Amino acid sequence: MRFKILFYLAVLFLFAACAEKIPKDPLLAALSSEHPKIKRVMDSIGSYEVQIRYTQIDRSKDSIVFSDYDFQVDENRYFYPASTVKFPAAVAALEKLNELDSLARNTVFFIEGDTIRTTFSRSIQEIFAVSDNAANNRLVEFLGQDDLNQRMQQRGVAPIRIAHRLSTENADDVTTKPLVIYLNDSTTATSAPLISKSLARLTLDKIEKGNGFYAGGSLYQEPFDFALKNYYPVTAQHELLKRIVFPNEFTKDEQFNLSKEQHEFLLQAMHTLPKDTGYDQEEYYDSYGKFFMFGDTTDPIPEHIKIYNKVGYAYGTLTDCAYIKDLKNNIDFMVTATILVNKDGIFNDDKYEYDEIGIPFLAQLGRELYQLELARK
């Protein structure tokens, strides 16, 4: 009898010890790290406008179970999404192609007034490999802002407002430029321009930021206004990622109308490294567009770790939306995070702490979550 009591006490002690090692909120556990790359941000958290959503992924028979954990996620608190908007543009373009008999992924085209001949496939590869702005803008010309936004909203990826192109003179033009499409080697057709609605100002918290900005070579000592910029919050980014990585976990209405071949192509493009897409490895190292886990190093990413993601950085804001899969240890998880690093509060002065604070924070956050996933397994 005494032996049985001691045995049960030992088992209870063991369960209690294991329970103590499993954090109730793993995201807060990661952010409680004493690592200086995490701690220096958390010690002054009010300065960085951090928002994070982390998703644990569990499997039960044939179904997937998502467990979401949030830190300061707020759809009404604005941050500039930068190049993360290229992900919905790629998805919407593929879906539109799937609805047209006259066009395909590898159809050759160029934008009227431009000289670059390309394909939809190449544009999407360039978006994910090196975050090419021109490639994104070509897809916006193909879609128009209204169609792009409607496709996202119809699938439950909301709120979202893609209002403008990136780094180009006609950024906020509501009328698209025609596409000149090659029907064969010598015959072309020209698409009709698309006209989207005029922009309305966003009314969100933190829509005006900082205490000054440069424009036209002059310094204006007033907050920078983002009310006419793109809007793509953490919640919407995370929902798009889930729908693309795990489409079968959503209803038919929530799934994008992509063929099996299109879906496989998109996933391949999302994790393929620049060197595997023809870019110079010295300039475009493995982590060029992968902030989580590897963003603070130029060392090669191990082959057994695949990161399906889209990053963005501009105006001092860094964002990454990623599905991370370790083939060797059989673990996977999702994380979307954004951080503002603009110590002097001046926008457009090119003085942002990307390499000193922002990317190291995101890289270490990825490593902390990865270690928690290893322990959870």
Short mmCIF file of C-alpha atoms in Angstrom, two decimals:
data_model
loop_
_atom_site.label_atom_id
_atom_site.label_comp_id
_atom_site.label_asym_id
_atom_site.label_seq_id
_atom_site.Cartn_x
_atom_site.Cartn_y
_atom_site.Cartn_z
CA MET A 1 0.00 0.00 0.00
CA ARG A 2 2.79 2.39 0.97
CA PHE A 3 4.55 1.61 -2.34
CA LYS A 4 1.38 2.45 -4.33
CA ILE A 5 0.99 5.78 -2.51
CA LEU A 6 4.61 6.68 -3.19
CA PHE A 7 4.18 5.66 -6.84
CA TYR A 8 1.09 7.85 -7.31
CA LEU A 9 2.82 10.78 -5.58
CA ALA A 10 5.78 10.39 -7.93
CA VAL A 11 3.48 10.37 -10.97
CA LEU A 12 1.65 13.49 -9.73
CA PHE A 13 4.97 15.22 -9.11
CA LEU A 14 6.10 14.31 -12.63
CA PHE A 15 2.90 15.69 -14.19
CA ALA A 16 3.20 18.88 -12.13
CA ALA A 17 6.81 19.32 -13.21
CA CYS A 18 5.89 18.82 -16.88
CA ALA A 19 2.97 21.25 -16.56
CA GLU A 20 5.31 23.91 -15.21
CA LYS A 21 7.50 23.54 -18.31
CA ILE A 22 4.57 24.06 -20.72
CA PRO A 23 3.74 27.80 -20.78
CA LYS A 24 0.07 28.74 -20.79
CA ASP A 25 0.86 31.47 -23.30
CA PRO A 26 3.87 30.40 -25.38
CA LEU A 27 4.06 33.74 -27.17
CA LEU A 28 4.42 35.61 -23.89
CA ALA A 29 7.01 33.03 -22.84
CA ALA A 30 9.02 33.78 -25.99
CA LEU A 31 8.74 37.51 -25.41
CA SER A 32 9.89 37.05 -21.79
CA SER A 33 13.27 35.82 -23.04
CA GLU A 34 16.32 37.41 -21.46
CA HIS A 35 18.06 37.45 -24.82
CA PRO A 36 19.14 41.06 -25.49
CA LYS A 37 17.61 41.05 -29.00
CA ILE A 38 14.21 40.45 -27.39
CA LYS A 39 14.71 42.25 -24.10
CA ARG A 40 15.77 45.64 -25.47
CA VAL A 41 12.51 45.82 -27.43
CA MET A 42 10.31 44.52 -24.62
CA ASP A 43 11.90 46.90 -22.11
CA SER A 44 10.75 49.84 -24.25
CA ILE A 45 7.75 48.21 -25.88
CA GLY A 46 5.78 51.44 -26.19
CA SER A 47 8.30 52.79 -28.70
CA TYR A 48 8.06 49.96 -31.23
CA GLU A 49 4.35 49.43 -32.03
CA VAL A 50 4.85 45.65 -31.97
CA GLN A 51 1.98 43.37 -33.03
CA ILE A 52 2.33 39.56 -33.18
CA ARG A 53 0.09 36.59 -33.91
CA TYR A 54 1.54 33.11 -33.37
CA THR A 55 -0.29 29.92 -34.31
CA GLN A 56 0.41 26.46 -32.98
CA ILE A 57 -0.64 23.70 -35.35
CA ASP A 58 -1.93 20.35 -34.09
CA ARG A 59 -3.25 17.41 -36.04
CA SER A 60 -6.07 15.13 -34.97
CA LYS A 61 -6.77 12.31 -37.43
CA ASP A 62 -7.61 14.15 -40.68
CA SER A 63 -8.16 17.62 -39.24
CA ILE A 64 -5.95 20.57 -38.34
CA VAL A 65 -6.36 22.49 -35.08
CA PHE A 66 -5.10 26.08 -34.93
CA SER A 67 -4.31 27.70 -31.57
CA ASP A 68 -3.74 31.43 -31.97
CA TYR A 69 -1.81 33.58 -29.48
CA ASP A 70 -1.73 37.37 -29.81
CA PHE A 71 0.42 40.17 -28.53
CA GLN A 72 -0.98 43.69 -28.99
CA VAL A 73 -2.83 42.68 -32.18
CA ASP A 74 -5.30 45.44 -33.03
CA GLU A 75 -6.92 45.93 -36.45
CA ASN A 76 -7.64 49.55 -35.56
CA ARG A 77 -3.99 50.34 -34.82
CA TYR A 78 -2.35 51.18 -38.12
CA PHE A 79 1.05 50.09 -39.37
CA TYR A 80 2.38 50.46 -42.91
CA PRO A 81 2.32 46.98 -44.53
CA ALA A 82 4.97 47.75 -47.19
CA SER A 83 5.72 44.75 -49.45
CA THR A 84 3.52 42.29 -47.56
CA VAL A 85 0.71 43.48 -49.89
CA LYS A 86 2.45 41.62 -52.72
CA PHE A 87 1.21 38.31 -51.29
CA PRO A 88 -2.50 39.09 -51.88
CA ALA A 89 -1.63 40.51 -55.32
CA ALA A 90 0.01 37.20 -56.29
CA VAL A 91 -2.94 35.14 -55.02
CA ALA A 92 -5.54 37.36 -56.70
CA ALA A 93 -3.65 37.31 -60.01
CA LEU A 94 -3.55 33.51 -60.03
CA GLU A 95 -7.24 33.32 -59.23
CA LYS A 96 -8.10 35.75 -62.04
CA LEU A 97 -5.95 33.76 -64.48
CA ASN A 98 -7.90 30.65 -63.50
CA GLU A 99 -11.08 32.38 -64.68
CA LEU A 100 -9.73 33.38 -68.11
CA ASP A 101 -9.41 31.01 -71.06
CA SER A 102 -7.18 33.41 -73.00
CA LEU A 103 -4.38 33.77 -70.42
CA ALA A 104 -2.17 31.42 -68.42
CA ARG A 105 0.65 31.63 -65.89
CA ASN A 106 3.30 31.59 -68.60
CA THR A 107 1.64 34.02 -71.00
CA VAL A 108 4.17 36.66 -72.09
CA PHE A 109 3.13 40.31 -71.67
CA PHE A 110 4.41 43.79 -70.95
CA ILE A 111 2.81 46.91 -69.53
CA GLU A 112 2.04 49.61 -72.09
CA GLY A 113 4.82 52.19 -71.96
CA ASP A 114 7.27 49.68 -70.46
CA THR A 115 9.92 47.62 -72.26
CA ILE A 116 10.15 44.61 -69.91
CA ARG A 117 8.62 41.44 -71.30
CA THR A 118 7.70 38.98 -68.57
CA THR A 119 5.16 36.35 -67.53
CA PHE A 120 2.82 36.06 -64.58
CA SER A 121 4.91 33.17 -63.27
CA ARG A 122 8.10 35.19 -63.37
CA SER A 123 6.44 38.18 -61.70
CA ILE A 124 5.23 36.02 -58.81
CA GLN A 125 8.64 34.37 -58.43
CA GLU A 126 10.30 37.81 -58.31
CA ILE A 127 7.82 38.99 -55.68
CA PHE A 128 8.71 36.21 -53.24
CA ALA A 129 12.41 35.76 -54.07
CA VAL A 130 13.56 39.40 -53.87
CA SER A 131 10.33 41.38 -53.24
CA ASP A 132 10.50 43.09 -56.64
CA ASN A 133 8.32 46.23 -56.70
CA ALA A 134 7.95 46.36 -60.49
CA ALA A 135 6.73 42.75 -60.55
CA ASN A 136 4.06 43.60 -57.99
CA ASN A 137 2.97 46.70 -59.89
CA ARG A 138 2.48 44.66 -63.07
CA LEU A 139 0.04 42.43 -61.21
CA VAL A 140 -1.81 45.50 -59.89
CA GLU A 141 -2.16 46.74 -63.50
CA PHE A 142 -3.60 43.33 -64.39
CA LEU A 143 -6.07 43.34 -61.48
CA GLY A 144 -6.93 46.91 -60.55
CA GLN A 145 -7.23 47.86 -56.88
CA ASP A 146 -10.96 47.20 -56.54
CA ASP A 147 -10.80 43.67 -57.95
CA LEU A 148 -7.78 42.81 -55.80
CA ASN A 149 -9.51 44.01 -52.61
CA GLN A 150 -12.81 42.33 -53.46
CA ARG A 151 -11.16 38.97 -54.08
CA MET A 152 -9.58 39.09 -50.63
CA GLN A 153 -12.71 40.25 -48.84
CA GLN A 154 -14.91 37.62 -50.52
CA ARG A 155 -12.68 34.89 -49.06
CA GLY A 156 -12.72 36.36 -45.56
CA VAL A 157 -9.30 38.03 -45.76
CA ALA A 158 -10.31 41.30 -44.17
CA PRO A 159 -9.99 44.11 -43.34
CA ILE A 160 -7.77 45.06 -46.26
CA ARG A 161 -7.36 48.11 -48.50
CA ILE A 162 -4.75 47.95 -51.27
CA ALA A 163 -4.76 51.53 -52.50
CA HIS A 164 -1.55 52.05 -54.42
CA ARG A 165 1.39 50.53 -56.26
CA LEU A 166 4.90 50.58 -54.78
CA SER A 167 7.80 52.93 -55.55
CA THR A 168 6.52 54.28 -58.85
CA GLU A 169 5.31 57.64 -60.13
CA ASN A 170 1.75 56.45 -60.82
CA ALA A 171 1.48 54.74 -57.43
CA ASP A 172 -2.03 55.90 -56.53
CA ASP A 173 -3.52 56.15 -60.03
CA VAL A 174 -6.96 54.52 -59.93
CA THR A 175 -6.80 53.73 -63.67
CA THR A 176 -4.59 50.82 -64.69
CA LYS A 177 -2.23 50.80 -67.64
CA PRO A 178 -3.13 48.31 -70.40
CA LEU A 179 -1.29 45.01 -70.73
CA VAL A 180 0.13 44.15 -74.14
CA ILE A 181 -0.31 40.36 -74.32
CA TYR A 182 1.48 38.02 -76.73
CA LEU A 183 -1.04 35.63 -78.25
CA ASN A 184 1.86 34.03 -80.13
CA ASP A 185 5.38 35.09 -81.16
CA SER A 186 4.16 37.85 -83.47
CA THR A 187 0.56 38.65 -82.52
CA THR A 188 -0.41 40.80 -79.55
CA ALA A 189 -3.61 41.98 -77.91
CA THR A 190 -4.08 44.93 -75.58
CA SER A 191 -6.24 44.79 -72.45
CA ALA A 192 -8.65 47.58 -71.56
CA PRO A 193 -7.77 49.89 -68.63
CA LEU A 194 -9.56 49.21 -65.34
CA ILE A 195 -10.87 52.05 -63.18
CA SER A 196 -11.14 51.67 -59.39
CA LYS A 197 -12.99 53.85 -56.90
CA SER A 198 -11.35 57.01 -55.57
CA LEU A 199 -9.62 56.60 -52.22
CA ALA A 200 -11.23 57.43 -48.91
CA ARG A 201 -9.09 58.40 -45.93
CA LEU A 202 -8.46 55.71 -43.34
CA THR A 203 -9.64 56.58 -39.84
CA LEU A 204 -7.51 54.41 -37.56
CA ASP A 205 -5.42 54.80 -34.43
CA LYS A 206 -1.78 55.70 -35.13
CA ILE A 207 -2.65 56.75 -38.69
CA GLU A 208 -0.38 59.76 -38.14
CA LYS A 209 3.10 58.86 -36.91
CA GLY A 210 6.27 60.54 -35.73
CA ASN A 211 7.01 64.23 -35.41
CA GLY A 212 8.36 65.05 -38.86
CA PHE A 213 9.01 63.88 -42.41
CA TYR A 214 10.97 64.77 -45.51
CA ALA A 215 9.24 65.51 -48.82
CA GLY A 216 10.78 67.14 -51.88
CA GLY A 217 14.02 67.68 -50.01
CA SER A 218 12.34 69.70 -47.24
CA LEU A 219 11.71 68.76 -43.61
CA TYR A 220 8.14 69.19 -42.39
CA GLN A 221 7.88 69.22 -38.61
CA GLU A 222 4.53 67.51 -38.27
CA PRO A 223 3.36 63.86 -38.08
CA PHE A 224 3.48 61.78 -41.26
CA ASP A 225 -0.04 60.97 -42.50
CA PHE A 226 -0.69 57.40 -43.70
CA ALA A 227 -4.45 57.86 -44.28
CA LEU A 228 -4.20 57.27 -48.05
CA LYS A 229 -1.74 54.37 -47.83
CA ASN A 230 -2.27 50.61 -48.05
CA TYR A 231 -3.90 48.90 -45.07
CA TYR A 232 -3.30 45.20 -44.39
CA PRO A 233 -3.34 44.34 -40.66
CA VAL A 234 -1.84 41.32 -38.92
CA THR A 235 -5.20 39.52 -38.71
CA ALA A 236 -5.79 39.71 -42.47
CA GLN A 237 -2.21 38.69 -43.30
CA HIS A 238 -2.46 35.67 -41.03
CA GLU A 239 -5.83 34.61 -42.46
CA LEU A 240 -4.50 34.71 -46.03
CA LEU A 241 -1.50 32.58 -45.01
CA LYS A 242 -3.77 29.97 -43.38
CA ARG A 243 -5.99 29.77 -46.45
CA ILE A 244 -3.04 29.24 -48.78
CA VAL A 245 -1.11 26.72 -46.65
CA PHE A 246 -4.17 24.80 -45.39
CA PRO A 247 -7.00 25.47 -47.88
CA ASN A 248 -8.92 22.32 -46.95
CA GLU A 249 -9.47 23.63 -43.42
CA PHE A 250 -11.78 26.31 -44.79
CA THR A 251 -15.20 26.26 -46.40
CA LYS A 252 -15.49 26.38 -50.18
CA ASP A 253 -16.47 30.04 -50.02
CA GLU A 254 -13.34 30.83 -48.01
CA GLN A 255 -10.98 29.00 -50.38
CA PHE A 256 -9.37 30.78 -53.31
CA ASN A 257 -10.24 29.41 -56.73
CA LEU A 258 -6.81 28.06 -57.61
CA SER A 259 -6.06 24.91 -59.55
CA LYS A 260 -3.88 22.24 -57.93
CA GLU A 261 -1.03 23.24 -60.23
CA GLN A 262 -1.41 26.94 -59.36
CA HIS A 263 -1.47 26.17 -55.64
CA GLU A 264 1.68 24.05 -55.84
CA PHE A 265 3.41 26.76 -57.89
CA LEU A 266 2.48 29.44 -55.33
CA LEU A 267 3.77 27.42 -52.37
CA GLN A 268 6.97 26.66 -54.26
CA ALA A 269 7.49 30.36 -55.01
CA MET A 270 6.85 31.32 -51.39
CA HIS A 271 9.67 29.22 -49.95
CA THR A 272 12.17 29.19 -52.84
CA LEU A 273 15.37 31.06 -52.02
CA PRO A 274 16.80 33.77 -54.33
CA LYS A 275 19.74 31.60 -55.38
CA ASP A 276 17.30 28.98 -56.68
CA THR A 277 15.51 31.58 -58.80
CA GLY A 278 18.63 32.77 -60.60
CA TYR A 279 19.75 35.64 -58.35
CA ASP A 280 23.33 36.27 -57.25
CA GLN A 281 23.86 34.55 -53.89
CA GLU A 282 26.30 37.17 -52.61
CA GLU A 283 23.81 40.01 -53.02
CA TYR A 284 20.65 38.02 -52.37
CA TYR A 285 21.63 35.65 -49.58
CA ASP A 286 19.21 32.99 -48.27
CA SER A 287 17.64 35.17 -45.58
CA TYR A 288 17.27 38.23 -47.82
CA GLY A 289 13.49 37.88 -47.54
CA LYS A 290 13.28 35.67 -44.44
CA PHE A 291 13.33 37.70 -41.19
CA PHE A 292 12.25 35.02 -38.70
CA MET A 293 15.02 32.76 -37.36
CA PHE A 294 17.64 33.74 -39.97
CA GLY A 295 17.20 37.44 -40.74
CA ASP A 296 20.23 38.55 -38.71
CA THR A 297 22.68 36.26 -40.51
CA THR A 298 23.84 35.71 -44.09
CA ASP A 299 24.61 32.04 -43.44
CA PRO A 300 22.74 29.46 -45.57
CA ILE A 301 19.37 28.31 -44.27
CA PRO A 302 19.40 24.56 -43.49
CA GLU A 303 17.73 22.55 -46.24
CA HIS A 304 15.31 20.85 -43.83
CA ILE A 305 13.75 24.18 -42.81
CA LYS A 306 11.25 25.65 -45.27
CA ILE A 307 9.85 29.16 -44.74
CA TYR A 308 6.76 30.12 -46.75
CA ASN A 309 6.45 33.85 -46.22
CA LYS A 310 6.29 37.45 -47.37
CA VAL A 311 8.21 40.27 -45.71
CA GLY A 312 7.84 44.01 -45.99
CA TYR A 313 9.90 46.96 -44.85
CA ALA A 314 9.46 50.67 -45.46
CA TYR A 315 8.97 53.85 -43.43
CA GLY A 316 10.77 52.18 -40.52
CA THR A 317 8.25 49.34 -40.30
CA LEU A 318 9.34 45.70 -40.62
CA THR A 319 6.76 42.94 -41.08
CA ASP A 320 6.98 39.21 -41.76
CA CYS A 321 4.11 36.76 -42.28
CA ALA A 322 5.45 33.19 -42.28
CA TYR A 323 4.66 29.50 -42.13
CA ILE A 324 7.77 27.70 -40.87
CA LYS A 325 8.20 23.96 -41.36
CA ASP A 326 11.04 21.78 -40.07
CA LEU A 327 11.04 18.58 -42.12
CA LYS A 328 13.64 16.84 -39.97
CA ASN A 329 11.94 17.39 -36.61
CA ASN A 330 8.39 17.27 -38.02
CA ILE A 331 7.20 20.57 -36.55
CA ASP A 332 5.46 23.56 -38.12
CA PHE A 333 3.96 26.84 -36.95
CA MET A 334 2.84 30.25 -38.19
CA VAL A 335 3.80 33.72 -37.04
CA THR A 336 3.03 37.23 -38.27
CA ALA A 337 4.78 40.15 -36.61
CA THR A 338 5.40 43.83 -37.21
CA ILE A 339 7.70 46.34 -35.51
CA LEU A 340 8.40 50.05 -36.04
CA VAL A 341 12.04 51.15 -35.65
CA ASN A 342 12.25 54.92 -36.11
CA LYS A 343 14.08 56.33 -33.10
CA ASP A 344 14.24 59.95 -34.28
CA GLY A 345 10.55 60.03 -35.25
CA ILE A 346 11.38 61.43 -38.69
CA PHE A 347 10.06 59.63 -41.77
CA ASN A 348 11.79 59.53 -45.16
CA ASP A 349 15.20 60.39 -43.67
CA ASP A 350 16.47 56.82 -44.24
CA LYS A 351 17.51 56.62 -40.58
CA TYR A 352 15.75 53.48 -39.38
CA GLU A 353 17.11 50.81 -37.02
CA TYR A 354 16.33 47.86 -39.29
CA ASP A 355 19.64 46.02 -38.85
CA GLU A 356 20.33 47.17 -35.29
CA ILE A 357 16.98 46.39 -33.63
CA GLY A 358 14.14 45.35 -35.95
CA ILE A 359 15.49 42.37 -37.88
CA PRO A 360 17.43 40.97 -34.87
CA PHE A 361 14.19 41.11 -32.83
CA LEU A 362 12.20 39.21 -35.47
CA ALA A 363 14.99 36.69 -36.00
CA GLN A 364 15.29 35.95 -32.28
CA LEU A 365 11.50 35.82 -31.90
CA GLY A 366 11.44 33.13 -34.58
CA ARG A 367 14.17 31.18 -32.78
CA GLU A 368 12.41 31.43 -29.41
CA LEU A 369 9.16 30.12 -30.90
CA TYR A 370 11.04 27.39 -32.75
CA GLN A 371 12.62 26.18 -29.50
CA LEU A 372 9.20 26.14 -27.84
CA GLU A 373 7.88 24.05 -30.73
CA LEU A 374 10.74 21.58 -30.35
CA ALA A 375 9.98 21.23 -26.64
CA ARG A 376 6.23 20.95 -27.33
CA LYS A 377 6.78 18.03 -29.69
#
